[in-house]
Amino acid sequence: MMNTALTRFRPLIPAGGVGSRLWPLSRAHAPKFLLDLTDSGNSLLRDTYDRLAPLSNGSVMVVTGASHANAVTQQLPELRGTDMVLEPSPKDSAAAIGLACAIIHAREPEAIIGSFAADHVISPVEEFQKVVSEAVITAATGKVVTIGITPTEPSTAFGYIRATKSLNIDEAPHALAVDSFVEKPDADTAAAYLASGEYTWNAGMFVAPAALMLEHLEANEPELYAGIMEIATAWDTPSREEVMERVWPTLPKTAIDYAVAEPAAAAGDVAMVPGSFSWDDVGDFDAVARLNQEKSGEPMTILGDKTKVLNHGCSGIIVSQTQRTISVIGMDDIVVVDTDDALLVAPRSKAQQVKDAVAEVKARGLDNLL
Amino acid sequence: MMNTALTRFRPLIPAGGVGSRLWPLSRAHAPKFLLDLTDSGNSLLRDTYDRLAPLSNGSVMVVTGASHANAVTQQLPELRGTDMVLEPSPKDSAAAIGLACAIIHAREPEAIIGSFAADHVISPVEEFQKVVSEAVITAATGKVVTIGITPTEPSTAFGYIRATKSLNIDEAPHALAVDSFVEKPDADTAAAYLASGEYTWNAGMFVAPAALMLEHLEANEPELYAGIMEIATAWDTPSREEVMERVWPTLPKTAIDYAVAEPAAAAGDVAMVPGSFSWDDVGDFDAVARLNQEKSGEPMTILGDKTKVLNHGCSGIIVSQTQRTISVIGMDDIVVVDTDDALLVAPRSKAQQVKDAVAEVKARGLDNLL
């Protein structure tokens, strides 16, 4: 018999962030979560939705910017209006996730919510779903449950979660109590974390009873809490629009980690279920190239029209978004991104520096390229 | 007093060849000689014409493909119709230079012609002109006179000229008798040539009495000779068009080196005047980058709209022919050529392989890109 906690699960997807290290592919109007970075034919948002839908009891809520409403409904034609929250302006993750949580709670006070970024790549899906199910069952015991990714290298790019003691939950045998969250470490510290076996990567995925989330928000961010509760109360009434327009702009900007996860951990309220699935936040073109190469086994990845690319002994990644023929000769691990109004050429090893290029585009006032 | 030989000098410029290793900048409709590769504001043809005009006694003849007539007259508005020979189809250098020579000879039997490629970069101009003047004076003694470039490295990319004995001509003190022409050598041979001091590079520039050129052509290429003489006789008459259209297609295709220079050398009829000016045939983007870097002192050369390029720590060459913003990050000695319908990305060290890229464009039937 299915654990009843699972019937209370209501996943939500905050779909925000441009992903500026993926410029000029990512743009204000084409943020990372709307891109197909794995040549699957699907956007990252679509893949995220499909991973969660089987666990969702018929409702996956999406929180996104109002300007992305059309693109999101195009990606998710089955998404109902009741499952879409449109932000009039960006307010960081605590407001976005907090409001969705408050709306769900107003509708179903017993709901267990789960928040999952719209722009991560995860496989295999079945393993992910097993881990999320354990997290839901763990959450039902009254915990904020993070999903910790088993580290495969001493990465300095992620925050870490320290967790050692089992919670001894029958149907969630892997759930551990969280001791602490730690910020991105230096290389030596990361190596020590990896060696200890006590740390997992913080992928920003968590599951919790909606009521418990709101309790922590009320304690740590009372102004934010008051605002989202006012909006949530009005949400399924004729005054939604008026209240949203009046209150949303007043909400403080803060991250959900500071507003909930870290204070809850300090209170001993946080659990962790480790995920042994592969997880990538696809932060830059180096990651895009790596993911596609792992999938295809080919040294060169071409996203877009493959017939336009003449490759003479190069490896790396080429994104072809125009009608132009692209001829590349004799370079290893290159990144070439060809769009109608901007071209990027870089080595994979400098993929992080794309943010500097974007900064210069901004500094030059070339806003139409952003 | 000016040596009277100089008043008989009639330079000619065979302007042909696409320069396919400069693709996608060079095209059938935009061959190398019509490009500005040194950021001077002038095409290579214009610079060639300007180097020769002061020596020309008012007439520099240009031989080019009929399809380039408009572009050539745009580059050289002062070029008179009598100084333009348009080829209905490409026939290699012996036909092009031979016909121009025959036309000049029909008009002025005492003329001394000189042939200079349209797409080389030479400086300083004054040194070049001094050398050409010595070559003209030497030619007047009854010689085919090549201009030999003093080698600066053991290049395997050029043919060499061996010449050791002075001809003891008063006003051409540097003129030497040519022993032989040799094909592009291997690296060891090239090093030996350089060490001996007896060899210069064959830059394909030569000066000779028109009558002597025709004598050699008659002896070595009688069919070609008969054809060009028939055309030249009709050239300044109403039947030019009819004769050209009938005879030109029948002319054999051969290079002027085989038709004149080498047989004349074997006959002891060839002299050489060494040139100590710098000379470059700008064969590929590596050469374009090198020339511009020498001129500007800057590690990055940008041809085209410099404001479109955002350079983050790259060196090399970027050609910007579109309205797109080009962002390049952290690569040394790169080549990026951005045109409306084709993009090339390569390292300078692989610039020669652009011909393979062009071969693939051809093989794929993308003729509109050529």
XYZ file of C-alpha atoms in Angstrom:
740
model
C 0.000 0.000 0.000
C 1.216 3.488 -0.832
C 2.407 5.520 2.121
C -0.284 8.157 2.686
C 2.355 10.874 2.932
C 2.934 10.451 -0.804
C -0.678 11.378 -1.592
C -0.075 14.728 0.129
C 2.902 15.604 -2.084
C 2.622 18.800 -4.152
C 5.819 19.615 -6.038
C 6.590 23.124 -7.201
C 9.111 24.460 -9.699
C 10.538 27.955 -9.286
C 11.483 28.786 -12.891
C 13.702 31.843 -12.767
C 17.225 32.981 -13.541
C 18.619 33.804 -16.963
C 21.717 31.586 -16.731
C 23.982 34.353 -17.956
C 27.067 32.129 -18.299
C 25.174 30.484 -21.152
C 25.019 33.745 -23.115
C 24.423 34.351 -26.020
C 22.232 31.251 -26.055
C 20.478 32.283 -22.841
C 18.742 35.634 -22.933
C 16.238 37.570 -20.857
C 13.544 36.257 -23.205
C 15.114 32.781 -23.476
C 16.331 31.923 -19.970
C 18.189 28.709 -19.285
C 15.120 26.759 -18.145
C 13.510 27.257 -21.573
C 16.571 25.904 -23.433
C 17.190 22.396 -24.692
C 20.784 21.890 -23.541
C 20.938 18.113 -23.846
C 19.691 17.730 -27.404
C 16.686 15.826 -26.003
C 14.131 17.881 -27.884
C 12.856 19.139 -24.520
C 13.578 22.245 -22.538
C 15.057 21.787 -19.064
C 11.715 22.959 -17.645
C 9.838 20.303 -19.600
C 12.221 17.599 -18.350
C 11.874 18.856 -14.776
C 8.102 18.769 -15.030
C 8.137 15.257 -16.495
C 10.349 13.997 -13.661
C 7.907 15.306 -11.048
C 4.539 14.714 -12.688
C 4.317 10.979 -11.789
C 4.763 11.848 -8.078
C 2.545 14.907 -8.132
C -0.991 13.643 -7.569
C -2.063 15.746 -10.544
C -0.619 19.107 -9.639
C 2.851 20.535 -10.277
C 2.950 24.245 -9.537
C 5.238 26.524 -11.591
C 6.357 29.923 -10.325
C 7.861 32.129 -13.017
C 8.171 35.686 -14.283
C 5.059 37.136 -15.912
C 7.077 37.761 -19.080
C 7.671 34.003 -19.447
C 3.974 33.020 -19.164
C 3.559 32.336 -22.878
C 6.801 30.409 -23.231
C 6.027 28.313 -20.156
C 2.529 27.370 -21.291
C 3.960 26.493 -24.694
C 6.409 24.134 -22.973
C 3.759 22.758 -20.610
C 0.443 22.760 -22.467
C -1.152 20.629 -19.745
C -0.342 23.158 -16.990
C -3.583 24.513 -15.541
C -3.993 28.152 -14.587
C -4.450 27.118 -10.940
C -0.915 25.692 -10.995
C 0.784 28.808 -12.361
C 2.055 31.670 -10.212
C 3.342 34.657 -12.205
C 5.699 37.087 -10.523
C 5.238 40.708 -11.595
C 8.937 41.307 -10.800
C 11.830 39.149 -9.569
C 11.927 38.783 -5.761
C 14.434 35.969 -5.175
C 13.591 32.445 -4.065
C 12.076 32.985 -0.602
C 9.187 35.062 -1.976
C 8.611 32.793 -5.003
C 8.702 29.506 -3.098
C 7.076 30.994 -0.003
C 4.079 32.282 -1.966
C 3.581 29.000 -3.823
C 3.797 27.188 -0.516
C 1.261 29.523 1.088
C -1.176 29.103 -1.829
C -0.881 25.320 -1.677
C -1.311 25.408 2.108
C -4.421 27.585 1.844
C -5.908 24.989 -0.507
C -4.640 21.881 1.292
C -3.339 22.449 4.811
C -1.868 18.941 5.006
C 0.136 19.307 1.765
C 3.801 18.339 1.639
C 5.541 20.610 -0.819
C 8.807 20.016 -2.679
C 10.828 22.630 -4.483
C 12.935 21.706 -7.520
C 14.880 24.079 -9.760
C 13.642 24.228 -13.343
C 17.061 24.120 -14.957
C 18.971 21.119 -13.642
C 19.795 17.909 -15.482
C 19.172 14.676 -13.589
C 19.360 11.001 -14.477
C 18.232 8.332 -14.116
C 14.738 9.623 -13.456
C 13.664 6.485 -11.579
C 16.419 6.904 -8.995
C 15.489 10.577 -8.563
C 11.867 9.629 -7.998
C 12.793 6.999 -5.390
C 14.847 9.562 -3.468
C 12.077 12.164 -3.620
C 9.593 9.594 -2.321
C 11.850 8.894 0.673
C 12.123 12.623 1.222
C 8.332 13.001 1.219
C 7.931 10.180 3.756
C 10.646 11.749 5.880
C 8.997 15.185 5.603
C 5.762 13.684 6.913
C 7.555 13.053 10.227
C 7.824 16.821 10.616
C 11.077 17.687 8.857
C 12.415 20.004 6.194
C 14.140 17.422 4.007
C 16.928 18.339 1.639
C 18.140 16.043 -1.080
C 21.908 15.737 -0.841
C 23.866 14.706 -3.913
C 26.576 12.129 -3.256
C 29.719 13.998 -4.300
C 31.827 12.530 -7.113
C 34.682 15.039 -6.786
C 35.911 17.671 -4.279
C 33.954 20.447 -6.004
C 34.347 24.014 -4.780
C 31.314 25.118 -6.773
C 28.626 23.885 -4.379
C 27.587 24.259 -0.782
C 27.741 21.052 1.295
C 25.413 19.380 3.790
C 26.827 17.523 6.801
C 24.619 14.637 7.976
C 25.635 11.502 9.869
C 22.876 10.146 12.139
C 20.136 7.924 10.726
C 16.560 8.947 11.498
C 15.484 5.297 11.504
C 12.358 5.849 9.451
C 10.974 2.572 8.148
C 10.033 3.552 4.629
C 12.854 6.100 4.348
C 15.870 4.053 5.435
C 18.425 6.500 3.979
C 17.155 9.620 5.741
C 19.719 11.248 8.037
C 19.539 14.152 10.471
C 21.332 17.248 9.156
C 24.037 18.723 11.385
C 24.774 21.805 9.316
C 24.876 23.475 5.938
C 28.281 24.813 4.847
C 29.113 27.387 2.184
C 31.189 26.613 -0.912
C 34.521 25.400 0.536
C 38.091 25.937 -0.624
C 39.830 23.041 -2.397
C 41.469 21.550 0.710
C 38.254 21.695 2.713
C 36.323 20.153 -0.180
C 38.835 17.301 -0.334
C 38.454 16.723 3.416
C 34.636 16.728 3.063
C 34.820 14.158 0.289
C 37.216 11.933 2.264
C 35.057 12.033 5.419
C 31.986 10.588 3.687
C 29.856 12.832 5.933
C 29.019 15.470 3.334
C 26.758 15.715 0.314
C 26.273 18.535 -2.195
C 23.454 20.946 -1.572
C 21.483 20.925 -4.817
C 18.815 23.289 -3.470
C 16.088 20.624 -3.626
C 13.946 20.202 -0.547
C 10.667 18.686 0.591
C 8.646 19.758 3.659
C 5.129 20.024 5.030
C 3.757 23.339 3.768
C 2.707 24.209 7.314
C 6.252 23.656 8.627
C 7.734 25.817 5.841
C 5.364 28.627 6.789
C 6.204 28.261 10.495
C 9.895 28.798 9.759
C 9.152 31.683 7.419
C 7.016 33.344 10.075
C 9.805 32.976 12.638
C 12.670 34.131 10.405
C 11.083 36.520 7.883
C 7.938 37.902 9.494
C 7.483 40.697 6.950
C 7.799 38.291 4.031
C 5.474 35.853 5.792
C 2.779 38.478 6.339
C 2.965 39.519 2.687
C 2.724 36.066 1.164
C -0.072 35.072 3.546
C -2.067 38.138 2.509
C -1.581 37.280 -1.153
C -2.320 33.574 -0.613
C -5.542 34.348 1.222
C -6.710 36.459 -1.708
C -5.335 34.111 -4.389
C -8.408 32.028 -5.147
C -10.724 35.043 -4.857
C -11.595 37.921 -7.207
C -9.133 40.213 -5.418
C -6.029 38.143 -6.344
C -4.864 40.672 -8.928
C -5.348 43.730 -6.747
C -3.621 42.216 -3.707
C -0.756 40.724 -5.745
C -0.059 44.060 -7.436
C -0.123 45.935 -4.164
C 1.777 43.523 -1.882
C 4.289 41.704 -4.126
C 6.466 44.778 -4.736
C 6.832 45.267 -0.964
C 8.210 41.766 -0.256
C 11.836 41.584 0.887
C 14.307 39.876 -1.441
C 16.034 36.927 0.157
C 17.018 33.358 -0.613
C 15.031 30.421 0.717
C 18.242 28.917 2.160
C 18.669 31.870 4.521
C 14.933 32.205 5.237
C 14.202 28.552 6.017
C 16.825 25.872 5.474
C 19.667 27.228 7.599
C 17.580 28.391 10.593
C 15.653 25.107 10.490
C 18.925 23.185 10.497
C 20.076 25.145 13.537
C 16.789 24.156 15.217
C 17.466 20.482 14.448
C 14.468 20.360 12.122
C 16.236 19.361 8.931
C 16.799 15.946 7.412
C 18.660 14.805 4.312
C 18.054 11.967 1.908
C 21.112 11.245 -0.222
C 20.676 10.973 -3.972
C 23.007 8.781 -5.947
C 21.552 9.910 -9.283
C 23.709 12.163 -11.457
C 22.888 15.809 -11.085
C 24.185 18.853 -12.946
C 23.136 22.455 -12.709
C 24.577 23.009 -16.219
C 26.038 26.300 -15.161
C 28.166 26.993 -18.206
C 29.087 25.708 -21.668
C 31.768 23.471 -20.210
C 29.007 21.624 -18.348
C 26.805 21.548 -21.456
C 29.663 20.027 -23.461
C 30.459 17.483 -20.741
C 26.855 16.337 -20.323
C 26.307 15.884 -24.037
C 29.637 14.146 -24.516
C 28.810 11.679 -21.726
C 25.484 10.998 -23.376
C 26.633 10.659 -26.986
C 30.213 9.470 -26.597
C 31.133 11.982 -29.318
C 33.900 14.553 -28.721
C 31.921 17.259 -30.557
C 28.433 18.311 -29.521
C 26.326 20.285 -31.944
C 23.133 21.855 -30.664
C 20.860 23.208 -33.359
C 21.157 22.560 -37.077
C 23.914 19.932 -37.408
C 23.945 20.176 -41.196
C 25.296 23.725 -40.956
C 28.504 22.706 -39.204
C 31.650 21.606 -41.043
C 33.948 20.193 -38.378
C 37.581 19.594 -39.268
C 39.073 17.885 -36.245
C 37.580 19.984 -33.452
C 36.077 18.839 -30.168
C 33.848 20.789 -27.828
C 30.460 22.323 -28.428
C 28.894 24.329 -31.224
C 25.498 25.937 -30.993
C 24.080 26.758 -34.405
C 21.043 29.022 -34.263
C 21.387 30.752 -37.637
C 21.268 29.780 -41.300
C 25.020 30.322 -41.601
C 27.570 27.651 -42.383
C 30.037 27.227 -39.503
C 33.476 25.906 -40.373
C 35.795 25.023 -37.485
C 39.329 23.730 -37.852
C 41.723 21.954 -35.526
C 40.832 23.174 -32.017
C 40.213 21.038 -28.944
C 37.507 21.779 -26.403
C 36.124 24.887 -28.023
C 32.840 26.666 -27.519
C 31.242 28.402 -30.509
C 27.771 29.847 -30.053
C 26.333 31.378 -33.185
C 23.135 33.391 -32.852
C 21.550 35.995 -35.087
C 22.884 39.002 -33.225
C 25.842 37.694 -31.210
C 28.689 35.230 -31.603
C 30.718 33.710 -28.763
C 34.053 31.918 -29.222
C 35.873 30.586 -26.148
C 37.654 27.511 -24.874
C 35.659 25.207 -22.562
C 38.226 25.918 -19.840
C 37.224 29.610 -19.839
C 33.474 28.968 -19.889
C 33.052 30.676 -16.510
C 34.389 33.916 -17.984
C 31.330 34.234 -20.187
C 29.906 36.243 -17.286
C 32.638 38.850 -17.921
C 31.598 39.007 -21.559
C 28.003 39.555 -20.474
C 29.160 42.260 -18.068
C 30.861 44.044 -20.957
C 27.766 43.740 -23.135
C 25.858 45.407 -20.274
C 28.525 48.057 -19.749
C 28.358 48.979 -23.419
C 24.608 49.423 -23.195
C 23.896 46.622 -25.686
C 20.743 45.714 -23.764
C 19.064 44.148 -26.783
C 21.714 41.402 -26.652
C 20.891 40.434 -23.072
C 69.078 62.312 -67.153
C 66.551 59.501 -67.004
C 67.677 56.298 -68.628
C 65.618 56.024 -71.843
C 64.787 52.393 -71.035
C 62.562 53.689 -68.236
C 60.407 55.632 -70.694
C 59.643 52.348 -72.464
C 58.321 50.648 -69.303
C 54.706 49.416 -69.425
C 53.721 47.496 -66.268
C 50.865 45.052 -66.289
C 48.910 43.444 -63.456
C 47.361 40.015 -63.894
C 44.504 40.162 -61.357
C 43.230 36.647 -60.897
C 42.911 33.909 -58.293
C 40.303 33.717 -55.530
C 42.757 33.138 -52.664
C 40.714 30.289 -51.281
C 42.746 29.949 -48.081
C 41.247 33.320 -47.145
C 37.704 31.917 -47.249
C 35.073 32.938 -46.174
C 36.445 36.453 -46.612
C 37.596 35.724 -50.163
C 34.880 34.589 -52.551
C 34.463 34.130 -56.280
C 32.888 37.605 -56.345
C 35.360 39.039 -53.813
C 38.751 37.560 -54.727
C 41.805 38.280 -52.652
C 43.042 41.149 -54.866
C 39.838 43.095 -54.155
C 40.215 42.734 -50.360
C 41.754 45.177 -47.905
C 43.864 42.809 -45.809
C 46.114 45.382 -44.172
C 43.481 47.731 -42.803
C 44.891 50.410 -45.117
C 41.543 51.335 -46.603
C 42.803 50.082 -49.984
C 42.402 46.789 -51.762
C 45.593 44.901 -52.603
C 44.928 45.712 -56.284
C 44.718 49.430 -55.527
C 48.004 49.290 -53.599
C 49.650 47.336 -56.441
C 48.485 49.902 -58.968
C 49.709 52.783 -56.825
C 53.163 51.196 -56.479
C 53.503 50.921 -60.255
C 51.784 54.078 -61.486
C 54.770 56.412 -60.839
C 56.975 54.202 -63.057
C 54.369 53.564 -65.707
C 54.586 56.448 -68.133
C 50.823 56.802 -67.878
C 49.708 53.266 -68.568
C 49.292 50.318 -66.199
C 47.483 47.466 -67.893
C 45.175 45.218 -65.824
C 44.202 41.734 -66.975
C 41.277 40.256 -65.065
C 38.164 38.104 -65.358
C 35.216 39.691 -67.142
C 33.099 39.132 -64.018
C 35.415 41.450 -62.051
C 35.225 44.376 -64.516
C 32.903 46.461 -62.355
C 34.770 45.820 -59.131
C 38.119 46.608 -60.771
C 36.945 49.901 -62.281
C 35.479 50.821 -58.911
C 38.894 50.220 -57.328
C 40.744 51.989 -60.163
C 38.503 54.783 -61.448
C 41.376 56.239 -63.460
C 41.934 53.019 -65.414
C 41.220 53.617 -69.083
C 39.453 51.074 -71.249
C 42.579 50.743 -73.381
C 44.430 49.480 -70.312
C 41.927 46.785 -69.381
C 41.960 43.245 -70.768
C 38.984 41.128 -69.709
C 39.271 37.357 -69.874
C 36.041 35.572 -70.858
C 37.253 32.535 -68.893
C 40.326 31.702 -66.776
C 43.309 30.522 -68.868
C 46.228 30.623 -66.416
C 49.037 33.143 -66.446
C 50.741 32.482 -69.791
C 47.625 33.425 -71.775
C 46.777 36.414 -69.574
C 50.276 37.899 -69.486
C 51.064 36.827 -73.044
C 48.023 38.570 -74.487
C 48.647 41.785 -72.555
C 52.233 41.664 -73.737
C 51.173 41.128 -77.346
C 48.698 44.019 -77.196
C 51.315 46.336 -75.720
C 53.847 45.174 -78.320
C 51.394 45.794 -81.170
C 50.966 49.348 -79.940
C 54.599 49.996 -78.983
C 57.110 47.493 -80.365
C 59.909 48.874 -78.158
C 57.916 48.519 -74.918
C 59.459 46.852 -71.879
C 56.740 45.104 -69.965
C 56.689 44.112 -66.313
C 54.282 41.707 -64.682
C 53.275 42.083 -61.034
C 50.690 40.048 -59.136
C 47.700 42.044 -57.917
C 47.549 40.531 -54.448
C 50.939 40.875 -52.783
C 51.918 43.204 -49.959
C 55.196 45.089 -50.404
C 56.983 47.779 -48.452
C 58.652 50.167 -48.541
C 57.328 51.287 -51.906
C 60.418 53.420 -52.687
C 62.724 50.413 -52.385
C 60.423 48.381 -54.621
C 60.434 51.125 -57.236
C 64.248 51.365 -57.177
C 64.518 47.624 -57.777
C 61.968 47.689 -60.596
C 63.858 50.546 -62.243
C 67.079 48.492 -62.158
C 65.125 45.583 -63.619
C 63.852 47.756 -66.482
C 67.357 48.989 -67.276
C 68.610 45.407 -67.159
C 65.754 44.233 -69.398
C 66.754 46.847 -71.987
C 70.042 44.916 -72.464
C 67.940 42.032 -73.808
C 67.032 40.028 -70.751
C 64.007 38.571 -69.011
C 64.591 40.013 -65.540
C 63.069 38.476 -62.453
C 62.954 40.251 -59.152
C 64.354 37.993 -56.454
C 63.361 38.539 -52.862
C 66.246 38.323 -50.398
C 65.164 35.430 -48.149
C 64.712 36.107 -44.443
C 64.100 32.464 -43.486
C 64.522 28.988 -45.024
C 60.977 28.994 -46.414
C 59.673 25.862 -48.126
C 56.689 27.784 -49.490
C 58.453 29.465 -52.424
C 60.482 28.562 -55.463
C 64.063 29.866 -55.440
C 66.285 31.578 -58.028
C 70.000 30.835 -58.140
C 72.087 33.763 -59.394
C 75.720 34.540 -58.685
C 77.484 36.424 -61.523
C 77.127 40.180 -61.865
C 76.029 41.454 -65.262
C 78.106 44.628 -64.731
C 75.406 46.998 -65.946
C 76.227 50.595 -64.994
C 72.816 51.813 -63.911
C 71.755 48.388 -62.632
C 74.655 47.453 -60.383
C 72.773 44.696 -58.557
C 71.671 42.742 -61.639
C 72.945 39.169 -61.741
C 72.783 36.436 -64.371
C 70.357 33.659 -63.396
C 71.746 30.126 -63.311
C 68.496 28.331 -62.643
C 65.034 28.346 -61.131
C 64.339 25.698 -58.524
C 61.019 24.401 -57.238
C 59.878 24.708 -53.614
C 62.609 22.891 -51.653
C 62.386 20.668 -48.592
C 63.469 22.155 -45.263
C 67.111 20.988 -45.412
C 67.561 22.219 -48.966
C 65.956 25.540 -48.082
C 68.374 25.922 -45.161
C 71.307 25.198 -47.478
C 70.009 27.752 -50.001
C 69.723 30.394 -47.301
C 73.235 29.635 -45.966
C 74.824 29.801 -49.420
C 73.690 33.363 -50.084
C 73.251 32.392 -53.752
C 69.471 32.079 -53.740
C 66.545 34.460 -53.667
C 62.782 33.778 -53.506
C 60.909 33.730 -56.771
C 58.065 36.179 -56.241
C 56.781 35.794 -59.804
C 57.624 39.389 -60.708
C 59.506 39.918 -63.948
C 60.389 42.622 -66.445
C 61.333 42.081 -70.120
C 61.156 43.633 -73.554
C 57.747 42.736 -74.955
C 59.422 41.519 -78.138
C 61.701 39.162 -76.201
C 58.735 37.758 -74.223
C 56.947 37.021 -77.466
C 60.056 35.389 -78.959
C 60.209 32.967 -76.052
C 56.485 32.321 -76.197
C 56.725 31.596 -79.922
C 59.559 29.143 -79.327
C 58.008 27.353 -76.342
C 54.255 27.657 -76.812
C 53.646 28.124 -80.545
C 49.901 27.462 -80.335
C 49.456 29.929 -77.517
C 51.638 32.437 -79.360
C 49.597 32.173 -82.571
C 46.382 32.681 -80.640
C 47.426 35.714 -78.649
C 49.005 37.321 -81.750
C 45.743 36.898 -83.649
C 43.816 38.486 -80.801
C 46.370 41.279 -80.325
C 46.303 42.161 -84.034
C 42.516 42.531 -83.858
C 42.519 44.206 -80.413
C 42.446 47.856 -81.421
C 40.073 47.211 -84.356
C 36.317 46.662 -84.589
C 36.797 42.886 -84.714
C 38.330 42.617 -81.206
C 35.208 41.088 -79.686
C 34.657 38.563 -82.443
C 38.278 37.382 -82.506
C 38.579 37.282 -78.688
C 35.434 35.196 -78.348
C 36.548 32.793 -81.034
C 40.234 32.387 -80.187
C 40.494 32.809 -76.375
C 38.678 29.565 -75.539
C 41.166 27.638 -77.714
C 44.287 28.891 -75.896
C 46.226 26.292 -73.906
C 46.337 26.721 -70.127
C 49.853 27.022 -68.802
C 51.851 29.066 -66.350
C 54.140 31.852 -67.539
C 57.024 30.311 -65.568
C 56.929 27.177 -67.698
C 56.201 29.055 -70.929
C 58.905 31.714 -70.644
C 60.939 32.061 -67.477
C 62.375 28.569 -67.188
C 63.168 28.002 -70.882
C 64.684 31.489 -71.051
C 66.837 30.694 -68.018
C 68.050 27.519 -69.676
C 68.958 29.667 -72.690
C 71.000 32.006 -70.474
C 68.571 34.850 -71.186
C 67.426 35.570 -67.651
C 68.696 38.085 -65.129
C 67.737 38.778 -61.549
C 67.683 41.981 -59.532
C 67.467 41.309 -55.798
C 64.850 43.125 -53.792
C 65.474 43.829 -50.147
C 61.985 45.216 -49.585
C 59.586 43.121 -47.532
C 57.257 41.018 -49.613
C 54.340 38.832 -48.644
C 51.882 36.964 -50.799
C 49.433 36.967 -47.838
C 48.450 33.410 -48.608
C 46.414 32.697 -45.488
C 45.007 34.226 -42.313
C 48.209 33.510 -40.444
C 49.979 35.851 -42.876
C 47.210 38.439 -42.587
C 47.529 38.364 -38.795
C 51.328 38.590 -38.934
C 51.368 41.525 -41.351
C 48.855 43.521 -39.361
C 50.535 42.737 -36.058
C 53.884 43.924 -37.419
C 52.240 47.121 -38.579
C 50.181 47.907 -35.486
C 52.212 46.295 -32.712
C 48.907 44.970 -31.337
C 48.428 41.247 -30.612
C 44.836 41.346 -31.916
C 43.964 42.492 -35.424
C 40.387 43.389 -36.213
C 39.428 43.914 -39.834
C 36.003 45.443 -40.324
C 33.840 47.019 -37.664
C 36.047 47.146 -34.543
C 33.182 48.329 -32.346
C 31.427 44.985 -32.816
C 34.220 42.985 -31.179
C 34.452 42.383 -27.425
C 37.889 40.892 -26.848
C 38.623 39.287 -23.481
C 42.289 38.401 -23.596
C 42.545 36.931 -27.102
C 45.223 37.474 -29.726
C 45.036 36.731 -33.436
C 42.708 38.091 -36.072
C 38.999 38.745 -36.244
C 37.211 39.753 -39.420
C 33.860 41.353 -38.681
C 31.662 41.709 -41.752
C 28.239 41.544 -40.120
C 26.215 43.608 -37.661
C 26.644 40.932 -34.989
C 28.512 41.390 -31.731
C 31.509 39.052 -31.527
C 32.668 38.048 -28.067
C 35.937 36.116 -27.804
C 37.456 34.850 -24.572
C 40.925 33.682 -23.607
C 42.415 32.168 -26.781
C 45.813 32.895 -28.287
C 46.422 33.205 -32.019
C 42.886 32.570 -33.155
C 41.222 33.287 -36.469
C 37.531 34.225 -36.466
C 35.994 35.306 -39.760
C 32.378 36.337 -39.456
C 30.447 36.912 -42.678
C 26.736 36.960 -43.418
C 26.502 33.399 -44.662
C 29.600 31.669 -43.280
C 31.677 31.636 -40.106
C 35.228 30.330 -39.784
C 36.963 29.577 -36.485
C 40.508 28.192 -36.524
C 43.886 28.659 -34.881
C 46.473 30.668 -36.859
C 48.665 27.564 -36.890
C 46.034 25.713 -38.942
C 45.386 28.554 -41.380
C 46.578 26.451 -44.310
C 43.818 23.931 -43.633
C 41.210 26.485 -44.631
C 41.607 24.991 -48.095
C 40.221 21.704 -46.698
C 37.245 23.593 -45.331
C 36.679 25.121 -48.764
C 36.977 21.674 -50.344
C 34.233 20.428 -48.038
C 32.022 23.411 -48.851
C 32.460 22.467 -52.524
C 31.879 18.771 -51.865
C 28.608 19.593 -50.128
C 27.475 21.615 -53.122
C 27.285 24.869 -51.146
C 28.370 26.811 -54.224
C 26.761 30.044 -53.076
C 29.341 30.147 -50.261
C 32.300 30.039 -52.644
